[in-house]
Coordinates of C-alpha atoms in Angstrom, one line a residue:
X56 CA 5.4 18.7 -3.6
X57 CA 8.7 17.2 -4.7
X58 CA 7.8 13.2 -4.0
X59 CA 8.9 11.5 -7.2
X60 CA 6.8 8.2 -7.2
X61 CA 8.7 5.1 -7.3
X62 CA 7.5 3.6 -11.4
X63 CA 7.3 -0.6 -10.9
X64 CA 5.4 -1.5 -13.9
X65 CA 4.0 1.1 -16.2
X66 CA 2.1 1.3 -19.2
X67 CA 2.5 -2.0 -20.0
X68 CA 0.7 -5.5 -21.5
X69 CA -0.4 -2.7 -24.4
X70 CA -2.3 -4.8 -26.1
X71 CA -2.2 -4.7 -30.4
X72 CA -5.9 -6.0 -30.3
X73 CA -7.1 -3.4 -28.5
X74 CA -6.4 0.1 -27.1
X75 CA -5.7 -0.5 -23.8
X76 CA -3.6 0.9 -21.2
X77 CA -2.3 -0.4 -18.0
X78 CA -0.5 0.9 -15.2
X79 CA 0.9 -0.4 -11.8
X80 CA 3.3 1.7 -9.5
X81 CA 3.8 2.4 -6.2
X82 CA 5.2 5.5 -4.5
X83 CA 5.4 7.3 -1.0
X84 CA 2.9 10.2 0.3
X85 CA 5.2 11.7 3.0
X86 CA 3.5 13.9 6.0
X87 CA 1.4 16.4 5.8
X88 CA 2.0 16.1 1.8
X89 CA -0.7 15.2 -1.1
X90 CA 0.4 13.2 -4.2
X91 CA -1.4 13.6 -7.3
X92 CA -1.5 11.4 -11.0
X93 CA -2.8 12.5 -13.9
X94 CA -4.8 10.0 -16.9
X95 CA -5.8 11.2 -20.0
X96 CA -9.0 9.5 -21.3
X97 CA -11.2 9.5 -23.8
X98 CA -14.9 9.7 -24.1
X99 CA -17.0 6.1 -23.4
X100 CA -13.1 5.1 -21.9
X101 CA -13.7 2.9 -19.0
X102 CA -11.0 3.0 -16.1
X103 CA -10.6 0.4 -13.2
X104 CA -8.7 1.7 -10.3
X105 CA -7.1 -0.1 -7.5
X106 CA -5.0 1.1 -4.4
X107 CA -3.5 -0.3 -1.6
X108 CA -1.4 1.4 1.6
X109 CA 1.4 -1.1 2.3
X110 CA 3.7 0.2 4.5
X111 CA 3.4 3.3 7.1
X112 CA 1.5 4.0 10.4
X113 CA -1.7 2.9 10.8
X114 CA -1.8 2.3 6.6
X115 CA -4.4 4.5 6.0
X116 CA -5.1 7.5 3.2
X117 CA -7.2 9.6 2.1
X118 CA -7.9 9.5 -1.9
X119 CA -10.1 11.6 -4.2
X120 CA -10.9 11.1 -7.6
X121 CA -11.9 13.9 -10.3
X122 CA -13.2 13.5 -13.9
X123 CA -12.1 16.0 -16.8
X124 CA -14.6 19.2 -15.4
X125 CA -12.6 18.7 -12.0
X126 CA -15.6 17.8 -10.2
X127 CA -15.0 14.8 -7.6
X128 CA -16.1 11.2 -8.4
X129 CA -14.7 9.0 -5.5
X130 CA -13.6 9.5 -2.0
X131 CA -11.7 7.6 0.5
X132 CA -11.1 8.7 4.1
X133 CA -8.0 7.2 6.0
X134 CA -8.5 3.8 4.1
X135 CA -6.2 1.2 3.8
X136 CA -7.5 0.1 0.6
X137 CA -9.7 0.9 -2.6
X138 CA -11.4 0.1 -6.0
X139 CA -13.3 2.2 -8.0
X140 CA -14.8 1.9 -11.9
X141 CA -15.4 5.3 -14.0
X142 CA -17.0 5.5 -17.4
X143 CA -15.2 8.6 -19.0
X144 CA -18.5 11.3 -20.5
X145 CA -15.8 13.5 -21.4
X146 CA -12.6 13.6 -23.3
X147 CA -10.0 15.4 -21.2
X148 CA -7.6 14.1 -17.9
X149 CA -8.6 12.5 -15.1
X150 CA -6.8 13.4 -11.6
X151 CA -6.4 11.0 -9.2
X152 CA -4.9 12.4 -5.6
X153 CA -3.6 10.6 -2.3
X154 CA -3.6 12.3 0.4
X155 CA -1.2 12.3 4.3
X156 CA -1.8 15.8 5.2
X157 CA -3.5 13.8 8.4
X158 CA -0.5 12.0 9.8
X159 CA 2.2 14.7 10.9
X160 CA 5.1 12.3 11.0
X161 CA 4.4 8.8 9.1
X162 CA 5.4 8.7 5.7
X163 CA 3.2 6.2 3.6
X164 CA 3.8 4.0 0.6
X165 CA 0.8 3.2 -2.0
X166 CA 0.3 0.8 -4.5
X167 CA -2.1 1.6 -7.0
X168 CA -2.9 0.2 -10.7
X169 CA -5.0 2.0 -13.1
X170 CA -6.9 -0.2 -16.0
X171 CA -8.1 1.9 -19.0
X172 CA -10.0 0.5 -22.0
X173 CA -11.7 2.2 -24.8
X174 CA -13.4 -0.5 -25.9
X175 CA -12.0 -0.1 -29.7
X176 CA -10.1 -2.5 -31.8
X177 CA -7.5 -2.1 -34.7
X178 CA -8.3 -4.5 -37.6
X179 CA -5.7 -5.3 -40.5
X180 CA -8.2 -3.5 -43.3
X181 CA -6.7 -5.7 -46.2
X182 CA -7.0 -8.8 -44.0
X183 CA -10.7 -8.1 -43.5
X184 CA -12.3 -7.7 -46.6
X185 CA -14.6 -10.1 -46.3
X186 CA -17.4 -9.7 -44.2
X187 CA -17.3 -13.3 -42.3
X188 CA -13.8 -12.9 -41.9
X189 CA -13.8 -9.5 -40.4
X190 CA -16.7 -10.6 -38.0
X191 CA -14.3 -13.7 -36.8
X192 CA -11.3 -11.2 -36.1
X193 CA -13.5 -8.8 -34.4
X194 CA -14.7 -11.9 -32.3
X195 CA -11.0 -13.5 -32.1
X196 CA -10.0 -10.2 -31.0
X197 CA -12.4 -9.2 -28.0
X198 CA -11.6 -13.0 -26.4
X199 CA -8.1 -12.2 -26.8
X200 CA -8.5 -8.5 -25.1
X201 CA -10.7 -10.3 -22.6
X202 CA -8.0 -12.7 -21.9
X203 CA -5.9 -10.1 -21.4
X204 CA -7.7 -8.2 -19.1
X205 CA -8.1 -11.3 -16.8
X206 CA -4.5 -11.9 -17.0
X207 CA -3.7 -8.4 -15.6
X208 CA -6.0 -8.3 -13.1
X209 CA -4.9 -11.6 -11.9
X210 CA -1.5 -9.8 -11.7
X211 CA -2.9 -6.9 -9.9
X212 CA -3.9 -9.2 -7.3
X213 CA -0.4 -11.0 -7.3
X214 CA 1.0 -7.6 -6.6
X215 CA -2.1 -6.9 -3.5
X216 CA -0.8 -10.2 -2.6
X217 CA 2.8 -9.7 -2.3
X218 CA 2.4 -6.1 -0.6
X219 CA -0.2 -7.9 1.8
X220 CA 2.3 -10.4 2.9
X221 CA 5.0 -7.2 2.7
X222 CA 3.0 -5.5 5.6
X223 CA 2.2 -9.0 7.2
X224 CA 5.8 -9.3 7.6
X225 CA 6.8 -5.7 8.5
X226 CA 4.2 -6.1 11.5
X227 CA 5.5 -9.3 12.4
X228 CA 9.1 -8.0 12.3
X229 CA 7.9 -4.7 14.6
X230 CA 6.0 -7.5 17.3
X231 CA 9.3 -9.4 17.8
X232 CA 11.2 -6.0 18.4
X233 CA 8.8 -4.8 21.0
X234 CA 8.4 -8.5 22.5
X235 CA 12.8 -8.7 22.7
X236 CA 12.8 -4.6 24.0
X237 CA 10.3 -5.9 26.7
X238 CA 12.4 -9.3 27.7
X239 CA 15.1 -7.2 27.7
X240 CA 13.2 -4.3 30.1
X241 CA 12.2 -7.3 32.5
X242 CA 15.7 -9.0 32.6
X243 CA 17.5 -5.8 33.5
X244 CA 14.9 -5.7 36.2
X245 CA 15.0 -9.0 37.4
X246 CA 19.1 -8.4 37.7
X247 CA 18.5 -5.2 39.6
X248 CA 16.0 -6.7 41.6
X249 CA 18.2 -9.6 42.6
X250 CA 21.0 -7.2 43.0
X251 CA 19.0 -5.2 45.8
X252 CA 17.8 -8.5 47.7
X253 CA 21.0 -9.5 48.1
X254 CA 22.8 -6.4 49.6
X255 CA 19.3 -6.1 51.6
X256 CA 20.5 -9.7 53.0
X257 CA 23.6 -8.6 53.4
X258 CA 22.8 -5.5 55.6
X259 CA 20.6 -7.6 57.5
X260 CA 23.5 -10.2 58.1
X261 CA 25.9 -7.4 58.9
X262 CA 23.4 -5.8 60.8
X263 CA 22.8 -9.3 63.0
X264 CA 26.3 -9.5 63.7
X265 CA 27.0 -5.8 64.9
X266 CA 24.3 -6.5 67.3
X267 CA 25.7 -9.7 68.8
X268 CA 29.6 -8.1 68.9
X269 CA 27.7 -5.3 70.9
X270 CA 25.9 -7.9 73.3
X271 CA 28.7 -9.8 73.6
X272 CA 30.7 -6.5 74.5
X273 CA 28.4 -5.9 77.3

């Protein structure tokens, strides 16, 4: 498998309130060929996973999903689009894996964003001494994390947006080829239709007036 995946936006937004990790990217699955990513996690980790086919044939794909014991989580056959959430019971890597081993010419791009949170937060020890004060970080903290997480996702769907409108216009772009291919088709037949009916009306004049030269001959 020699696909290198085309890196957008990666690993970034890392927040220092929380220990989160965010990635967006999106990258081609050629023919007959799988494509596979790789997410280390943690235990308790939650991970939020989006995808998208954008471009390419029909813009479908097959995806599979397995946690750290390689056993399969999530499946998508030939879909255009997907979200799955996975709490993380065991420490290890994730593998996430798109595959076109169906189509056996079409080469298709994917966008996909991973969300992973571990739910943890880093706290200025010395700045928190006090009990009330530690509890109002902690709770400044979260809102801001939350905040955060809204902020991305509301990127994400920027990004779904802009790939949506992307294939929108790559369709619409394809209808006005076939629609000028087909005016073009019916005007070279229009020519070649006129062309015949007038050298039909010709050899129906010419053929008129051999007939009266031979009349008046006789």
């Amino acid at each position: 498998m020699n696909t290198t995946p085309i890196l957008l936006i990666s690993m970034f937004l890392i927040s220092r309130c929380s220990a989160t990790k965010e990635t967006a990217l999106t990258f081609q699955v050629p023919a007959r060929k799988e494509q596979c990513f790789y997410e280390d996690v943690k235990e308790e980790d939650e991970i939020e996973l989006d995808f998208q086919v954008v471009d390419g044939g029909d813009l479908d794909i097959d995806f599979q999903a397995f946690d750290t014991a390689l056993k399969r989580i999530a499946v998508n056959k030939r879909e255009q689009y997907g979200t799955h959430t996975f709490t993380v019971k065991t420490s290890g890597v994730y593998k996430f894996c798109f595959s076109n081993k169906f189509s056996k010419l079409t080469t298709k791009t994917v966008f996909m964003d991973v969300y992973v949170d571990d739910g943890t937060y880093e706290e200025d020890k010395e700045a928190v001494e006090d009990a009330d004060l530690k509890s109002g970080f902690s709770s400044l903290h979260k809102r801001v994390d939350n905040i955060k997480s809204q902020l991305f996702k509301t990127q994400v769907q920027l990004q779904l947006s802009k790939a949506q409108r992307n294939k929108d216009m790559k369709i619409q772009r394809n209808n006005k080829t076939r629609v000028d291919r087909w005016s073009m088709v019916q005007c070279v037949f229009m020519v070649l239709m006129a062309t015949v009916q007038v050298y039909l009306l010709k050899q129906m004049f010419k053929e008129d007036k051999t007939s009266k030269r031979q009349a008046a001959k006789i």
